[in-house]
Short mmCIF file of C-alpha atoms in Angstrom, two decimals:
data_model
loop_
_atom_site.label_atom_id
_atom_site.label_comp_id
_atom_site.label_asym_id
_atom_site.label_seq_id
_atom_site.Cartn_x
_atom_site.Cartn_y
_atom_site.Cartn_z
CA MET A 187 -28.40 21.86 -78.06
CA GLN A 188 -28.98 21.83 -74.36
CA THR A 189 -31.41 18.84 -72.81
CA LEU A 190 -33.91 19.44 -70.02
CA ILE A 191 -35.32 16.21 -68.23
CA ILE A 192 -38.66 16.38 -67.16
CA ILE A 193 -40.36 13.64 -64.92
CA ASN A 194 -43.80 12.91 -65.30
CA ASP A 195 -45.01 15.97 -66.69
CA PRO A 196 -47.48 16.23 -69.60
CA PRO A 197 -45.32 16.94 -72.96
CA TYR A 198 -48.07 19.27 -74.54
CA GLY A 199 -46.91 22.64 -74.96
CA THR A 200 -43.75 22.02 -73.36
CA GLU A 201 -41.89 22.37 -76.94
CA ARG A 202 -43.37 25.61 -77.67
CA LEU A 203 -42.23 27.13 -74.36
CA TYR A 204 -38.61 25.88 -74.33
CA ASN A 205 -38.01 26.23 -77.98
CA GLY A 206 -34.26 25.09 -79.06
CA LEU A 207 -34.10 22.99 -76.04
CA ARG A 208 -34.24 19.00 -76.29
CA LEU A 209 -36.41 17.65 -73.65
CA THR A 210 -36.49 14.41 -72.27
CA ILE A 211 -39.54 12.66 -70.45
CA VAL A 212 -38.78 10.04 -68.18
CA PRO A 213 -41.63 7.77 -67.38
CA VAL A 214 -43.01 6.54 -64.15
CA ASP A 215 -44.33 3.13 -62.84
CA ALA A 216 -47.62 2.04 -61.87
CA THR A 217 -47.42 3.73 -58.60
CA GLY A 218 -46.23 7.04 -60.13
CA GLN A 219 -42.84 6.50 -59.05
CA VAL A 220 -39.61 7.27 -61.51
CA SER A 221 -36.56 4.94 -61.31
CA ALA A 222 -33.51 6.93 -60.03
CA GLN A 223 -31.37 4.97 -62.53
CA ALA A 224 -33.84 5.90 -65.53
CA VAL A 225 -33.36 9.80 -64.75
CA VAL A 226 -29.50 9.22 -64.64
CA ASP A 227 -29.46 7.02 -67.89
CA ALA A 228 -31.35 9.98 -69.52
CA VAL A 229 -28.76 12.38 -68.70
CA HIS A 230 -26.85 13.45 -71.90
CA PRO A 231 -23.61 15.36 -71.77
CA ASP A 232 -25.36 18.46 -72.70
CA THR A 233 -28.14 18.07 -69.83
CA ALA A 234 -28.69 21.41 -68.10
CA LEU A 235 -31.58 20.69 -65.70
CA VAL A 236 -33.26 17.64 -64.09
CA SER A 237 -37.03 18.63 -62.72
CA ILE A 238 -38.92 16.31 -60.50
CA MET A 239 -41.84 16.45 -58.22
CA LEU A 240 -40.97 15.50 -54.69
CA ALA A 241 -44.74 14.19 -54.23
CA ASN A 242 -47.22 13.17 -56.81
CA ASN A 243 -50.21 15.37 -56.40
CA GLU A 244 -52.70 12.58 -57.88
CA VAL A 245 -51.67 9.49 -55.65
CA GLY A 246 -49.04 11.02 -53.18
CA THR A 247 -46.16 9.03 -54.54
CA LEU A 248 -42.51 10.46 -53.17
CA GLN A 249 -39.74 10.51 -55.71
CA PRO A 250 -36.43 9.19 -54.87
CA VAL A 251 -35.07 12.78 -55.26
CA ALA A 252 -32.02 12.27 -52.85
CA ASP A 253 -30.99 9.13 -54.38
CA ILE A 254 -30.96 11.03 -58.02
CA ALA A 255 -29.12 13.81 -56.56
CA ARG A 256 -26.37 11.61 -55.22
CA GLN A 257 -26.26 10.00 -58.58
CA LEU A 258 -26.38 13.31 -60.35
CA ALA A 259 -23.45 14.91 -58.13
CA GLY A 260 -20.37 16.13 -59.70
CA ARG A 261 -22.03 16.09 -63.48
CA GLY A 262 -22.57 19.71 -63.74
CA VAL A 263 -26.55 18.98 -63.88
CA LEU A 264 -29.04 21.42 -61.83
CA LEU A 265 -31.55 19.38 -59.86
CA HIS A 266 -34.99 21.02 -59.26
CA THR A 267 -37.72 19.75 -57.32
CA ASP A 268 -41.43 20.72 -57.36
CA SER A 269 -42.29 20.76 -53.79
CA ALA A 270 -45.92 22.12 -54.06
CA GLN A 271 -47.63 18.92 -52.94
CA ALA A 272 -45.06 18.05 -50.24
CA VAL A 273 -44.96 21.33 -48.39
CA GLY A 274 -46.65 21.44 -44.93
CA LYS A 275 -47.44 17.73 -45.27
CA ILE A 276 -43.80 16.09 -44.77
CA ALA A 277 -40.49 17.48 -43.64
CA ILE A 278 -38.35 19.12 -46.45
CA ASP A 279 -34.57 19.30 -45.94
CA VAL A 280 -32.95 20.70 -49.02
CA GLU A 281 -29.74 19.71 -47.65
CA ALA A 282 -30.51 15.91 -47.22
CA LEU A 283 -32.38 16.11 -50.55
CA GLY A 284 -29.15 17.36 -52.14
CA ILE A 285 -31.15 19.79 -54.72
CA ASP A 286 -30.18 23.19 -56.29
CA LEU A 287 -33.78 24.36 -56.76
CA LEU A 288 -37.08 23.74 -55.05
CA THR A 289 -40.20 25.45 -55.97
CA ILE A 290 -43.30 25.54 -53.53
CA ALA A 291 -46.73 27.05 -54.06
CA GLY A 292 -48.60 29.18 -51.43
CA HIS A 293 -51.90 28.14 -52.00
CA GLN A 294 -51.09 24.61 -50.28
CA PHE A 295 -50.85 26.49 -46.98
CA GLN A 296 -53.53 29.04 -47.22
CA ALA A 297 -51.33 31.85 -48.91
CA SER A 298 -52.88 33.97 -51.58
CA LYS A 299 -53.05 32.51 -54.90
CA GLY A 300 -50.07 33.08 -57.19
CA ILE A 301 -47.86 33.17 -54.14
CA GLY A 302 -44.95 31.13 -54.23
CA ALA A 303 -41.42 30.40 -53.32
CA LEU A 304 -38.16 29.38 -55.12
CA TYR A 305 -35.11 28.18 -53.17
CA VAL A 306 -31.80 28.55 -54.85
CA LEU A 307 -28.99 26.63 -53.39
CA SER A 308 -26.49 29.00 -55.27
CA MET A 309 -26.69 31.03 -58.52
CA PRO A 310 -25.87 28.55 -61.32
CA ASP A 311 -23.29 29.40 -63.87
CA THR A 312 -24.73 31.71 -66.42
CA GLY A 313 -22.27 30.71 -69.10
CA PRO A 314 -23.25 28.95 -72.35
CA SER A 315 -23.14 25.47 -70.45
CA HIS A 316 -25.83 26.47 -68.31
CA CYS A 317 -27.97 29.13 -70.30
CA LEU A 318 -31.44 27.82 -69.82
CA ALA A 319 -33.92 29.24 -72.29
CA ARG A 320 -36.72 31.56 -70.85
CA PRO A 321 -40.23 30.93 -71.99
CA ARG A 322 -41.39 33.11 -74.73
CA VAL A 323 -43.67 36.05 -74.13
CA LYS A 324 -46.43 36.45 -76.47
#
């Protein structure tokens, strides 16, 4: 069973969408920030992906994404950051962050609703060790 690690994401519906994957929710502190060490400690040998917001949409807290990336380096875990709240407000340097995947939402900078972008550092291994489940279509 593969593991996905989600930081500060409401767990409702998640298990329904990612059937067959173990999900680990890593809590945040009172300011909305996650501990990089808590994220690293949550990684299992079968962890395939860590997903974290770059900036919290409610209080604006910036997450220690670059620190998490440094600690995950060489472990075979993909690192995704949802940068929808950060784009256009702070400079985003994907190399400095050390991330594999980044998503942004166009409505944050006056694009049409439903427009977004996915940055992919390189295509991940699609073999069994990184075979992420796709959401079920009803």
